[in-house]
Amino acid sequence: MAATAAATRRFLAPGRVNLIGEHTDYSGGLVLPAALDLGVTVTVTAAERIRLHSDGHTARVDIAADGSGDRPVGWGRFVAAVAAQLAALGRPPVGIEGSVSSTVPPGAGLSSSAALEVAVATALCAVADVALEPLVLAAACRNAEEEAVGVPCGILDQAASVLGEPDHAILLDCGSLAHEAVPLPAGLRLLVVDSGERHAHESSGYADRRRELEAGLATLGWPAPAELSPDDLGALEGIPLRRVRHVVTENARVRDTVAALRHGDEAQLGALFRGSHESMRDDYEITTLALDELVDLAYAAGAVAARMTGGGFGGSIVALVHEDAAERIASEVVEGFTRGAAIARLCAASAGAREV
Ligand code: GLA
């Protein structure tokens, strides 16, 4: 019998926007992301090695199916680290050959690297007939991110990419990994505005923030910040106080946002997003003047709620806007922006990683 050519299969993993719950994940707190209708697509056949090329990148990846050997540079670092993490979980060394394409803008705070990791991991598991629990796959991809670029991130981005549901945000407790889908109110759209200011958490203050937070938590005897109130922070002062206070109040804002979404309480959503942005600006010190300006412009144009989203130090804001005003608000924010060329995207909350 003639051998049949290996079938071409296509896998998609979305980027994410975090509605609220910023820098809460790596201390076991609450986050509320939505997967986006922007993502990374991997179109491959099963093969002996992992051989991938990508639109927009000249560098190709050509590595062993278990990720072993010399580490590639550039985007290939993520691929190799994912393959190595999955090999450590017992995935048989089946390779993939084909292409990678992305609609997630890199460095915009929308988790382009997590989408790449999750898309590659989903493909590698599928061709090897390995079925991992979604959050086990997400954790492997989180570990790959840290292995590839040394960023001590939490599980937010990768979890959002696997758990996403159309028209829902995902409430995830990063401590217990319990999660539930929270419907987004009909009539509200997600507006993501990219400041154009680029950041890479390899070199941003991301790791410093985590260290400063943990110094504060160590002084308090390592409590779970999601169970603290601001009144519990009397033993702290200065930077550790501000870092812990952000995380404590941000966890509370995630709970309150879920309640406000369920009740369609727009005034409360506006106040919570505003409070989150101010806490990131003043206590966690991760916003930029460009992000502060975009948030002000969004509220001035009539957004229900707006705040910086993602790791910070550049990237995007997320706003909740009424459907019938969405286009107008998007253009007013972009036109009013004085600190560069912003790009507005009206997005839909989408399904998580899957074969397409
Ligand atoms: C980045 C990290 C996430 C999370 C956010 C901030 O996206 O990868 O783990 O910490 O920043 O909420």
mmCIF file of C-alpha atoms and ligand atoms in Angstrom:
data_model
loop_
_atom_site.group_PDB
_atom_site.id
_atom_site.type_symbol
_atom_site.label_atom_id
_atom_site.label_comp_id
_atom_site.label_asym_id
_atom_site.label_seq_id
_atom_site.Cartn_x
_atom_site.Cartn_y
_atom_site.Cartn_z
ATOM 1 C CA MET A 1 0.000 0.000 0.000
ATOM 2 C CA ALA A 2 1.374 3.438 -0.900
ATOM 3 C CA ALA A 3 2.193 5.641 2.083
ATOM 4 C CA THR A 4 -0.291 8.502 2.406
ATOM 5 C CA ALA A 5 1.130 12.004 2.768
ATOM 6 C CA ALA A 6 0.794 13.318 6.317
ATOM 7 C CA ALA A 7 -2.348 15.430 6.646
ATOM 8 C CA THR A 8 -2.009 19.182 7.059
ATOM 9 C CA ARG A 9 -3.599 20.401 10.271
ATOM 10 C CA ARG A 10 -4.147 23.905 11.544
ATOM 11 C CA PHE A 11 -4.167 25.094 15.148
ATOM 12 C CA LEU A 12 -5.088 28.506 16.493
ATOM 13 C CA ALA A 13 -4.333 30.052 19.874
ATOM 14 C CA PRO A 14 -5.672 33.509 20.756
ATOM 15 C CA GLY A 15 -3.960 36.467 22.358
ATOM 16 C CA ARG A 16 -5.727 37.910 25.371
ATOM 17 C CA VAL A 17 -6.791 41.150 26.900
ATOM 18 C CA ASN A 18 -6.969 41.295 30.663
ATOM 19 C CA LEU A 19 -10.093 43.152 31.779
ATOM 20 C CA ILE A 20 -8.833 43.549 35.337
ATOM 21 C CA GLY A 21 -6.534 41.810 37.832
ATOM 22 C CA GLU A 22 -3.085 43.052 36.855
ATOM 23 C CA HIS A 23 0.095 41.658 38.440
ATOM 24 C CA THR A 24 -2.078 39.529 40.712
ATOM 25 C CA ASP A 25 -1.380 36.183 39.035
ATOM 26 C CA TYR A 26 2.114 35.405 40.356
ATOM 27 C CA SER A 27 0.977 35.752 43.964
ATOM 28 C CA GLY A 28 -1.955 33.383 43.490
ATOM 29 C CA GLY A 29 -4.617 36.042 43.009
ATOM 30 C CA LEU A 30 -7.568 36.723 40.735
ATOM 31 C CA VAL A 31 -7.539 37.715 37.061
ATOM 32 C CA LEU A 32 -10.311 38.373 34.538
ATOM 33 C CA PRO A 33 -8.997 38.039 30.969
ATOM 34 C CA ALA A 34 -10.816 37.444 27.704
ATOM 35 C CA ALA A 35 -9.290 35.587 24.762
ATOM 36 C CA LEU A 36 -9.271 37.788 21.650
ATOM 37 C CA ASP A 37 -10.153 37.310 18.017
ATOM 38 C CA LEU A 38 -6.451 37.896 17.302
ATOM 39 C CA GLY A 39 -4.215 34.872 17.423
ATOM 40 C CA VAL A 40 -1.361 32.693 16.240
ATOM 41 C CA THR A 41 -2.069 30.007 13.649
ATOM 42 C CA VAL A 42 0.226 27.033 13.143
ATOM 43 C CA THR A 43 -0.327 25.080 9.912
ATOM 44 C CA VAL A 44 1.667 21.853 10.004
ATOM 45 C CA THR A 45 2.083 18.231 9.124
ATOM 46 C CA ALA A 46 3.570 15.658 11.480
ATOM 47 C CA ALA A 47 7.313 15.273 10.848
ATOM 48 C CA GLU A 48 10.486 13.966 12.390
ATOM 49 C CA ARG A 49 11.820 17.339 13.570
ATOM 50 C CA ILE A 50 10.238 20.710 14.340
ATOM 51 C CA ARG A 51 10.717 22.840 11.231
ATOM 52 C CA LEU A 52 8.753 26.084 11.136
ATOM 53 C CA HIS A 53 8.880 29.296 9.221
ATOM 54 C CA SER A 54 6.937 32.422 10.038
ATOM 55 C CA ASP A 55 5.445 35.242 7.984
ATOM 56 C CA GLY A 56 7.313 38.373 8.800
ATOM 57 C CA HIS A 57 10.432 36.659 10.204
ATOM 58 C CA THR A 58 13.399 35.512 8.165
ATOM 59 C CA ALA A 59 14.673 33.186 10.894
ATOM 60 C CA ARG A 60 13.413 29.622 10.579
ATOM 61 C CA VAL A 61 13.200 27.100 13.367
ATOM 62 C CA ASP A 62 14.766 23.678 12.853
ATOM 63 C CA ILE A 63 15.140 21.741 16.081
ATOM 64 C CA ALA A 64 14.737 18.223 17.471
ATOM 65 C CA ALA A 65 11.152 17.201 18.258
ATOM 66 C CA ASP A 66 11.917 17.206 21.991
ATOM 67 C CA GLY A 67 13.406 20.712 21.868
ATOM 68 C CA SER A 68 16.886 19.439 22.768
ATOM 69 C CA GLY A 69 20.096 20.779 21.230
ATOM 70 C CA ASP A 70 21.307 24.332 20.640
ATOM 71 C CA ARG A 71 18.697 26.909 21.564
ATOM 72 C CA PRO A 72 17.528 29.039 18.636
ATOM 73 C CA VAL A 73 17.369 32.812 18.970
ATOM 74 C CA GLY A 74 14.345 35.072 18.365
ATOM 75 C CA TRP A 75 10.894 33.531 18.202
ATOM 76 C CA GLY A 76 12.402 30.035 17.962
ATOM 77 C CA ARG A 77 13.329 30.285 21.663
ATOM 78 C CA PHE A 78 9.666 29.950 22.570
ATOM 79 C CA VAL A 79 9.158 26.969 20.262
ATOM 80 C CA ALA A 80 12.183 25.112 21.638
ATOM 81 C CA ALA A 81 11.212 25.806 25.240
ATOM 82 C CA VAL A 82 7.642 24.580 24.641
ATOM 83 C CA ALA A 83 8.922 21.371 23.032
ATOM 84 C CA ALA A 84 11.298 20.806 25.956
ATOM 85 C CA GLN A 85 8.566 21.425 28.554
ATOM 86 C CA LEU A 86 6.221 18.986 26.811
ATOM 87 C CA ALA A 87 8.989 16.392 26.526
ATOM 88 C CA ALA A 88 9.479 16.678 30.287
ATOM 89 C CA LEU A 89 5.761 15.866 30.658
ATOM 90 C CA GLY A 90 6.278 12.697 28.602
ATOM 91 C CA ARG A 91 5.154 13.827 25.139
ATOM 92 C CA PRO A 92 6.569 11.418 22.524
ATOM 93 C CA PRO A 93 9.043 13.210 20.189
ATOM 94 C CA VAL A 94 6.827 13.699 17.128
ATOM 95 C CA GLY A 95 7.810 16.818 15.169
ATOM 96 C CA ILE A 96 5.864 19.298 13.045
ATOM 97 C CA GLU A 97 6.712 20.987 9.768
ATOM 98 C CA GLY A 98 4.983 24.055 8.377
ATOM 99 C CA SER A 99 4.237 27.700 9.019
ATOM 100 C CA VAL A 100 3.324 30.104 11.788
ATOM 101 C CA SER A 101 1.358 33.295 11.271
ATOM 102 C CA SER A 102 0.136 35.836 13.794
ATOM 103 C CA THR A 103 -2.417 38.609 14.017
ATOM 104 C CA VAL A 104 -1.386 39.533 17.584
ATOM 105 C CA PRO A 105 0.764 42.682 17.552
ATOM 106 C CA PRO A 106 4.011 41.945 19.453
ATOM 107 C CA GLY A 107 4.845 44.064 22.509
ATOM 108 C CA ALA A 108 1.338 45.511 22.679
ATOM 109 C CA GLY A 109 0.401 43.810 25.956
ATOM 110 C CA LEU A 110 -1.846 41.273 24.187
ATOM 111 C CA SER A 111 0.266 38.179 24.864
ATOM 112 C CA SER A 112 1.718 37.447 21.462
ATOM 113 C CA SER A 113 4.334 35.107 22.954
ATOM 114 C CA ALA A 114 1.759 33.174 24.991
ATOM 115 C CA ALA A 115 -0.365 32.738 21.860
ATOM 116 C CA LEU A 116 2.682 31.369 20.004
ATOM 117 C CA GLU A 117 3.524 29.009 22.868
ATOM 118 C CA VAL A 118 -0.027 27.717 23.203
ATOM 119 C CA ALA A 119 -0.481 27.293 19.431
ATOM 120 C CA VAL A 120 2.757 25.310 19.138
ATOM 121 C CA ALA A 121 1.962 23.253 22.249
ATOM 122 C CA THR A 122 -1.540 22.463 20.953
ATOM 123 C CA ALA A 123 -0.083 21.310 17.629
ATOM 124 C CA LEU A 124 2.696 19.255 19.234
ATOM 125 C CA CYS A 125 0.223 17.508 21.540
ATOM 126 C CA ALA A 126 -2.248 16.823 18.726
ATOM 127 C CA VAL A 127 0.287 15.245 16.344
ATOM 128 C CA ALA A 128 1.583 13.025 19.143
ATOM 129 C CA ASP A 129 -1.946 12.078 20.297
ATOM 130 C CA VAL A 130 -1.328 13.552 23.718
ATOM 131 C CA ALA A 131 -4.337 15.031 25.531
ATOM 132 C CA LEU A 132 -3.259 17.383 28.322
ATOM 133 C CA GLU A 133 -5.646 19.146 30.663
ATOM 134 C CA PRO A 134 -5.915 22.731 29.367
ATOM 135 C CA LEU A 135 -4.332 24.254 32.466
ATOM 136 C CA VAL A 136 -1.521 21.666 32.456
ATOM 137 C CA LEU A 137 -0.755 22.739 28.897
ATOM 138 C CA ALA A 138 -0.988 26.393 29.975
ATOM 139 C CA ALA A 139 1.410 25.798 32.879
ATOM 140 C CA ALA A 140 3.900 24.091 30.556
ATOM 141 C CA CYS A 141 3.716 27.132 28.262
ATOM 142 C CA ARG A 142 4.179 29.517 31.198
ATOM 143 C CA ASN A 143 7.272 27.582 32.199
ATOM 144 C CA ALA A 144 8.462 27.758 28.592
ATOM 145 C CA GLU A 145 8.093 31.551 28.631
ATOM 146 C CA GLU A 146 10.311 31.775 31.710
ATOM 147 C CA GLU A 147 12.786 29.289 30.244
ATOM 148 C CA ALA A 148 12.932 31.123 26.898
ATOM 149 C CA VAL A 149 13.273 34.720 28.029
ATOM 150 C CA GLY A 150 13.732 34.612 31.803
ATOM 151 C CA VAL A 151 10.542 36.541 32.628
ATOM 152 C CA PRO A 152 9.135 35.311 35.976
ATOM 153 C CA CYS A 153 5.552 35.686 34.764
ATOM 154 C CA GLY A 154 2.360 34.157 36.130
ATOM 155 C CA ILE A 155 -0.121 31.933 34.301
ATOM 156 C CA LEU A 156 -2.571 34.650 33.196
ATOM 157 C CA ASP A 157 -1.667 34.855 29.512
ATOM 158 C CA GLN A 158 -1.376 31.165 28.748
ATOM 159 C CA ALA A 159 -4.477 30.297 30.815
ATOM 160 C CA ALA A 160 -6.540 32.901 28.961
ATOM 161 C CA SER A 161 -5.356 31.492 25.645
ATOM 162 C CA VAL A 162 -6.562 27.971 26.508
ATOM 163 C CA LEU A 163 -9.723 28.810 28.502
ATOM 164 C CA GLY A 164 -11.265 31.569 26.356
ATOM 165 C CA GLU A 165 -14.977 31.452 25.515
ATOM 166 C CA PRO A 166 -16.872 33.545 22.979
ATOM 167 C CA ASP A 167 -18.537 36.615 24.549
ATOM 168 C CA HIS A 168 -17.193 35.765 28.002
ATOM 169 C CA ALA A 169 -14.377 36.831 30.263
ATOM 170 C CA ILE A 170 -12.682 34.144 32.345
ATOM 171 C CA LEU A 171 -12.457 34.567 36.101
ATOM 172 C CA LEU A 172 -9.398 32.577 37.179
ATOM 173 C CA ASP A 173 -8.097 32.086 40.695
ATOM 174 C CA CYS A 174 -4.379 31.673 40.006
ATOM 175 C CA GLY A 175 -3.909 30.019 43.400
ATOM 176 C CA SER A 176 -6.451 27.188 43.188
ATOM 177 C CA LEU A 177 -6.777 27.386 39.350
ATOM 178 C CA ALA A 178 -10.576 27.356 39.785
ATOM 179 C CA HIS A 179 -12.162 29.240 36.915
ATOM 180 C CA GLU A 180 -15.518 30.232 35.510
ATOM 181 C CA ALA A 181 -16.727 32.031 32.422
ATOM 182 C CA VAL A 182 -18.401 35.385 33.113
ATOM 183 C CA PRO A 183 -20.736 36.670 30.373
ATOM 184 C CA LEU A 184 -19.906 40.110 29.007
ATOM 185 C CA PRO A 185 -22.989 42.336 28.938
ATOM 186 C CA ALA A 186 -24.689 42.426 25.532
ATOM 187 C CA GLY A 187 -24.254 45.827 23.954
ATOM 188 C CA LEU A 188 -20.728 46.380 25.287
ATOM 189 C CA ARG A 189 -17.686 45.973 23.044
ATOM 190 C CA LEU A 190 -14.035 45.545 23.938
ATOM 191 C CA LEU A 191 -11.919 48.387 22.626
ATOM 192 C CA VAL A 192 -8.171 47.817 22.768
ATOM 193 C CA VAL A 193 -5.975 50.824 22.021
ATOM 194 C CA ASP A 194 -2.286 50.183 21.445
ATOM 195 C CA SER A 195 -0.141 53.147 22.477
ATOM 196 C CA GLY A 196 2.601 52.079 20.056
ATOM 197 C CA GLU A 197 5.028 52.212 22.978
ATOM 198 C CA ARG A 198 6.848 48.895 22.889
ATOM 199 C CA HIS A 199 8.102 46.884 25.818
ATOM 200 C CA ALA A 200 9.659 43.500 26.383
ATOM 201 C CA HIS A 201 9.341 42.143 29.891
ATOM 202 C CA GLU A 202 12.860 40.733 29.571
ATOM 203 C CA SER A 203 14.069 44.284 30.072
ATOM 204 C CA SER A 204 11.068 46.129 31.576
ATOM 205 C CA GLY A 205 10.600 46.513 35.326
ATOM 206 C CA TYR A 206 8.418 43.369 35.432
ATOM 207 C CA ALA A 207 10.844 41.204 37.423
ATOM 208 C CA ASP A 208 11.623 44.122 39.777
ATOM 209 C CA ARG A 209 7.935 44.524 40.540
ATOM 210 C CA ARG A 210 7.603 40.867 41.377
ATOM 211 C CA ARG A 211 10.666 41.056 43.665
ATOM 212 C CA GLU A 212 9.367 44.187 45.413
ATOM 213 C CA LEU A 213 5.947 42.619 45.948
ATOM 214 C CA GLU A 214 7.507 39.466 47.351
ATOM 215 C CA ALA A 215 9.707 41.493 49.723
ATOM 216 C CA GLY A 216 6.508 42.982 51.146
ATOM 217 C CA LEU A 217 4.755 39.627 51.352
ATOM 218 C CA ALA A 218 7.794 38.085 53.067
ATOM 219 C CA THR A 219 7.640 40.802 55.765
ATOM 220 C CA LEU A 220 3.999 39.864 56.340
ATOM 221 C CA GLY A 221 4.819 36.122 56.568
ATOM 222 C CA TRP A 222 3.629 35.172 53.066
ATOM 223 C CA PRO A 223 -0.135 35.612 53.353
ATOM 224 C CA ALA A 224 -2.316 35.150 50.242
ATOM 225 C CA PRO A 225 -2.844 38.746 49.065
ATOM 226 C CA ALA A 226 -6.334 37.892 47.800
ATOM 227 C CA GLU A 227 -7.319 37.278 51.430
ATOM 228 C CA LEU A 228 -5.911 40.529 52.831
ATOM 229 C CA SER A 229 -7.486 43.940 53.269
ATOM 230 C CA PRO A 230 -5.580 47.230 53.137
ATOM 231 C CA ASP A 231 -5.941 47.357 56.953
ATOM 232 C CA ASP A 232 -3.643 44.340 57.244
ATOM 233 C CA LEU A 233 -0.620 46.177 55.833
ATOM 234 C CA GLY A 234 0.441 48.189 58.911
ATOM 235 C CA ALA A 235 3.831 46.430 59.113
ATOM 236 C CA LEU A 236 4.812 47.765 55.677
ATOM 237 C CA GLU A 237 5.988 51.111 54.400
ATOM 238 C CA GLY A 238 7.470 52.649 51.259
ATOM 239 C CA ILE A 239 7.776 50.587 48.097
ATOM 240 C CA PRO A 240 6.779 47.205 49.608
ATOM 241 C CA LEU A 241 3.646 48.827 51.059
ATOM 242 C CA ARG A 242 2.674 50.312 47.702
ATOM 243 C CA ARG A 243 3.315 47.091 45.785
ATOM 244 C CA VAL A 244 1.331 44.906 48.218
ATOM 245 C CA ARG A 245 -1.455 47.498 48.469
ATOM 246 C CA HIS A 246 -1.910 47.423 44.689
ATOM 247 C CA VAL A 247 -2.235 43.652 44.644
ATOM 248 C CA VAL A 248 -4.586 43.529 47.656
ATOM 249 C CA THR A 249 -6.915 46.196 46.275
ATOM 250 C CA GLU A 250 -6.696 44.799 42.730
ATOM 251 C CA ASN A 251 -7.913 41.367 43.872
ATOM 252 C CA ALA A 252 -10.913 43.072 45.493
ATOM 253 C CA ARG A 253 -11.563 44.997 42.270
ATOM 254 C CA VAL A 254 -11.639 41.744 40.282
ATOM 255 C CA ARG A 255 -14.381 40.358 42.562
ATOM 256 C CA ASP A 256 -16.307 43.619 42.361
ATOM 257 C CA THR A 257 -15.949 43.753 38.572
ATOM 258 C CA VAL A 258 -17.457 40.288 38.221
ATOM 259 C CA ALA A 259 -20.430 41.419 40.312
ATOM 260 C CA ALA A 260 -20.764 44.643 38.291
ATOM 261 C CA LEU A 261 -20.669 42.695 34.994
ATOM 262 C CA ARG A 262 -23.348 40.350 36.255
ATOM 263 C CA HIS A 263 -25.555 43.284 37.293
ATOM 264 C CA GLY A 264 -24.741 45.409 34.252
ATOM 265 C CA ASP A 265 -23.667 48.179 36.661
ATOM 266 C CA GLU A 266 -21.808 50.486 34.297
ATOM 267 C CA ALA A 267 -21.085 53.244 36.829
ATOM 268 C CA GLN A 268 -19.406 50.685 39.047
ATOM 269 C CA LEU A 269 -17.402 49.229 36.137
ATOM 270 C CA GLY A 270 -16.159 52.717 35.319
ATOM 271 C CA ALA A 271 -15.089 53.365 38.913
ATOM 272 C CA LEU A 272 -13.369 49.978 39.242
ATOM 273 C CA PHE A 273 -11.349 50.296 36.028
ATOM 274 C CA ARG A 274 -10.418 53.866 36.987
ATOM 275 C CA GLY A 275 -9.320 52.656 40.433
ATOM 276 C CA SER A 276 -7.271 49.871 38.880
ATOM 277 C CA HIS A 277 -5.508 52.254 36.533
ATOM 278 C CA GLU A 278 -4.706 54.701 39.339
ATOM 279 C CA SER A 279 -3.405 51.879 41.512
ATOM 280 C CA MET A 280 -1.136 50.679 38.667
ATOM 281 C CA ARG A 281 -0.003 54.267 38.118
ATOM 282 C CA ASP A 282 0.630 55.291 41.732
ATOM 283 C CA ASP A 283 1.208 52.082 43.726
ATOM 284 C CA TYR A 284 2.637 49.577 41.214
ATOM 285 C CA GLU A 285 4.189 52.270 38.974
ATOM 286 C CA ILE A 286 3.805 50.401 35.696
ATOM 287 C CA THR A 287 1.806 52.832 33.559
ATOM 288 C CA THR A 288 3.346 55.392 31.220
ATOM 289 C CA LEU A 289 2.269 58.928 30.340
ATOM 290 C CA ALA A 290 1.000 57.584 27.011
ATOM 291 C CA LEU A 291 -1.192 54.947 28.707
ATOM 292 C CA ASP A 292 -2.473 57.516 31.242
ATOM 293 C CA GLU A 293 -3.432 59.812 28.376
ATOM 294 C CA LEU A 294 -5.223 57.053 26.452
ATOM 295 C CA VAL A 295 -7.289 56.153 29.516
ATOM 296 C CA ASP A 296 -8.289 59.795 30.063
ATOM 297 C CA LEU A 297 -9.200 60.142 26.386
ATOM 298 C CA ALA A 298 -11.344 57.004 26.514
ATOM 299 C CA TYR A 299 -13.355 58.244 29.490
ATOM 300 C CA ALA A 300 -13.676 61.709 27.932
ATOM 301 C CA ALA A 301 -15.027 60.120 24.731
ATOM 302 C CA GLY A 302 -17.672 58.236 26.708
ATOM 303 C CA ALA A 303 -16.159 54.809 27.421
ATOM 304 C CA VAL A 304 -17.950 52.935 30.206
ATOM 305 C CA ALA A 305 -14.607 51.835 31.668
ATOM 306 C CA ALA A 306 -10.926 52.050 30.703
ATOM 307 C CA ARG A 307 -7.543 51.050 32.118
ATOM 308 C CA MET A 308 -4.082 49.934 31.109
ATOM 309 C CA THR A 309 -3.984 46.193 30.369
ATOM 310 C CA GLY A 310 -1.167 43.648 30.588
ATOM 311 C CA GLY A 311 2.248 43.847 32.184
ATOM 312 C CA GLY A 312 2.659 47.598 31.632
ATOM 313 C CA PHE A 313 5.628 49.831 30.751
ATOM 314 C CA GLY A 314 3.955 50.409 27.367
ATOM 315 C CA GLY A 315 1.456 48.416 25.369
ATOM 316 C CA SER A 316 -2.296 48.917 25.372
ATOM 317 C CA ILE A 317 -5.349 50.076 27.258
ATOM 318 C CA VAL A 318 -8.633 48.166 27.324
ATOM 319 C CA ALA A 319 -11.979 49.956 27.363
ATOM 320 C CA LEU A 320 -15.575 48.774 27.587
ATOM 321 C CA VAL A 321 -17.666 50.827 25.185
ATOM 322 C CA HIS A 322 -21.289 50.853 24.087
ATOM 323 C CA GLU A 323 -21.667 49.105 20.761
ATOM 324 C CA ASP A 324 -23.393 52.065 19.101
ATOM 325 C CA ALA A 325 -20.643 54.497 20.178
ATOM 326 C CA ALA A 326 -17.713 52.110 19.670
ATOM 327 C CA GLU A 327 -16.403 53.430 16.348
ATOM 328 C CA ARG A 328 -16.742 57.049 17.407
ATOM 329 C CA ILE A 329 -14.937 56.499 20.715
ATOM 330 C CA ALA A 330 -12.166 54.561 18.956
ATOM 331 C CA SER A 331 -11.514 57.383 16.512
ATOM 332 C CA GLU A 332 -11.744 60.128 19.145
ATOM 333 C CA VAL A 333 -9.144 58.374 21.287
ATOM 334 C CA VAL A 334 -6.769 57.850 18.358
ATOM 335 C CA GLU A 335 -7.218 61.411 17.085
ATOM 336 C CA GLY A 336 -6.825 62.992 20.522
ATOM 337 C CA PHE A 337 -3.622 61.099 21.370
ATOM 338 C CA THR A 338 -0.604 63.415 21.513
ATOM 339 C CA ARG A 339 2.162 60.919 22.300
ATOM 340 C CA GLY A 340 2.518 58.966 19.061
ATOM 341 C CA ALA A 341 0.367 56.964 16.680
ATOM 342 C CA ALA A 342 -2.152 54.851 18.576
ATOM 343 C CA ILE A 343 -3.963 51.933 16.952
ATOM 344 C CA ALA A 344 -7.517 51.119 18.058
ATOM 345 C CA ARG A 345 -9.010 47.650 17.640
ATOM 346 C CA LEU A 346 -12.592 46.684 18.414
ATOM 347 C CA CYS A 347 -12.305 43.091 19.547
ATOM 348 C CA ALA A 348 -14.601 40.216 20.404
ATOM 349 C CA ALA A 349 -14.064 37.802 23.292
ATOM 350 C CA SER A 350 -13.302 34.495 21.608
ATOM 351 C CA ALA A 351 -12.779 30.781 22.082
ATOM 352 C CA GLY A 352 -9.534 29.376 23.441
ATOM 353 C CA ALA A 353 -6.895 27.336 21.607
ATOM 354 C CA ARG A 354 -8.239 24.758 19.189
ATOM 355 C CA GLU A 355 -7.757 22.896 15.954
ATOM 356 C CA VAL A 356 -9.415 24.777 13.096
HETATM 357 C C1 GLA B 1 2.263 39.816 31.795
HETATM 358 C C2 GLA B 1 2.581 38.455 32.414
HETATM 359 C C3 GLA B 1 1.369 37.899 33.159
HETATM 360 C C4 GLA B 1 0.822 38.924 34.150
HETATM 361 C C5 GLA B 1 0.635 40.279 33.473
HETATM 362 C C6 GLA B 1 0.237 41.355 34.444
HETATM 363 O O1 GLA B 1 1.282 39.678 30.811
HETATM 364 O O2 GLA B 1 2.981 37.545 31.424
HETATM 365 O O3 GLA B 1 1.714 36.700 33.803
HETATM 366 O O4 GLA B 1 1.619 39.014 35.276
HETATM 367 O O5 GLA B 1 1.810 40.703 32.805
HETATM 368 O O6 GLA B 1 -1.015 41.125 34.955
#
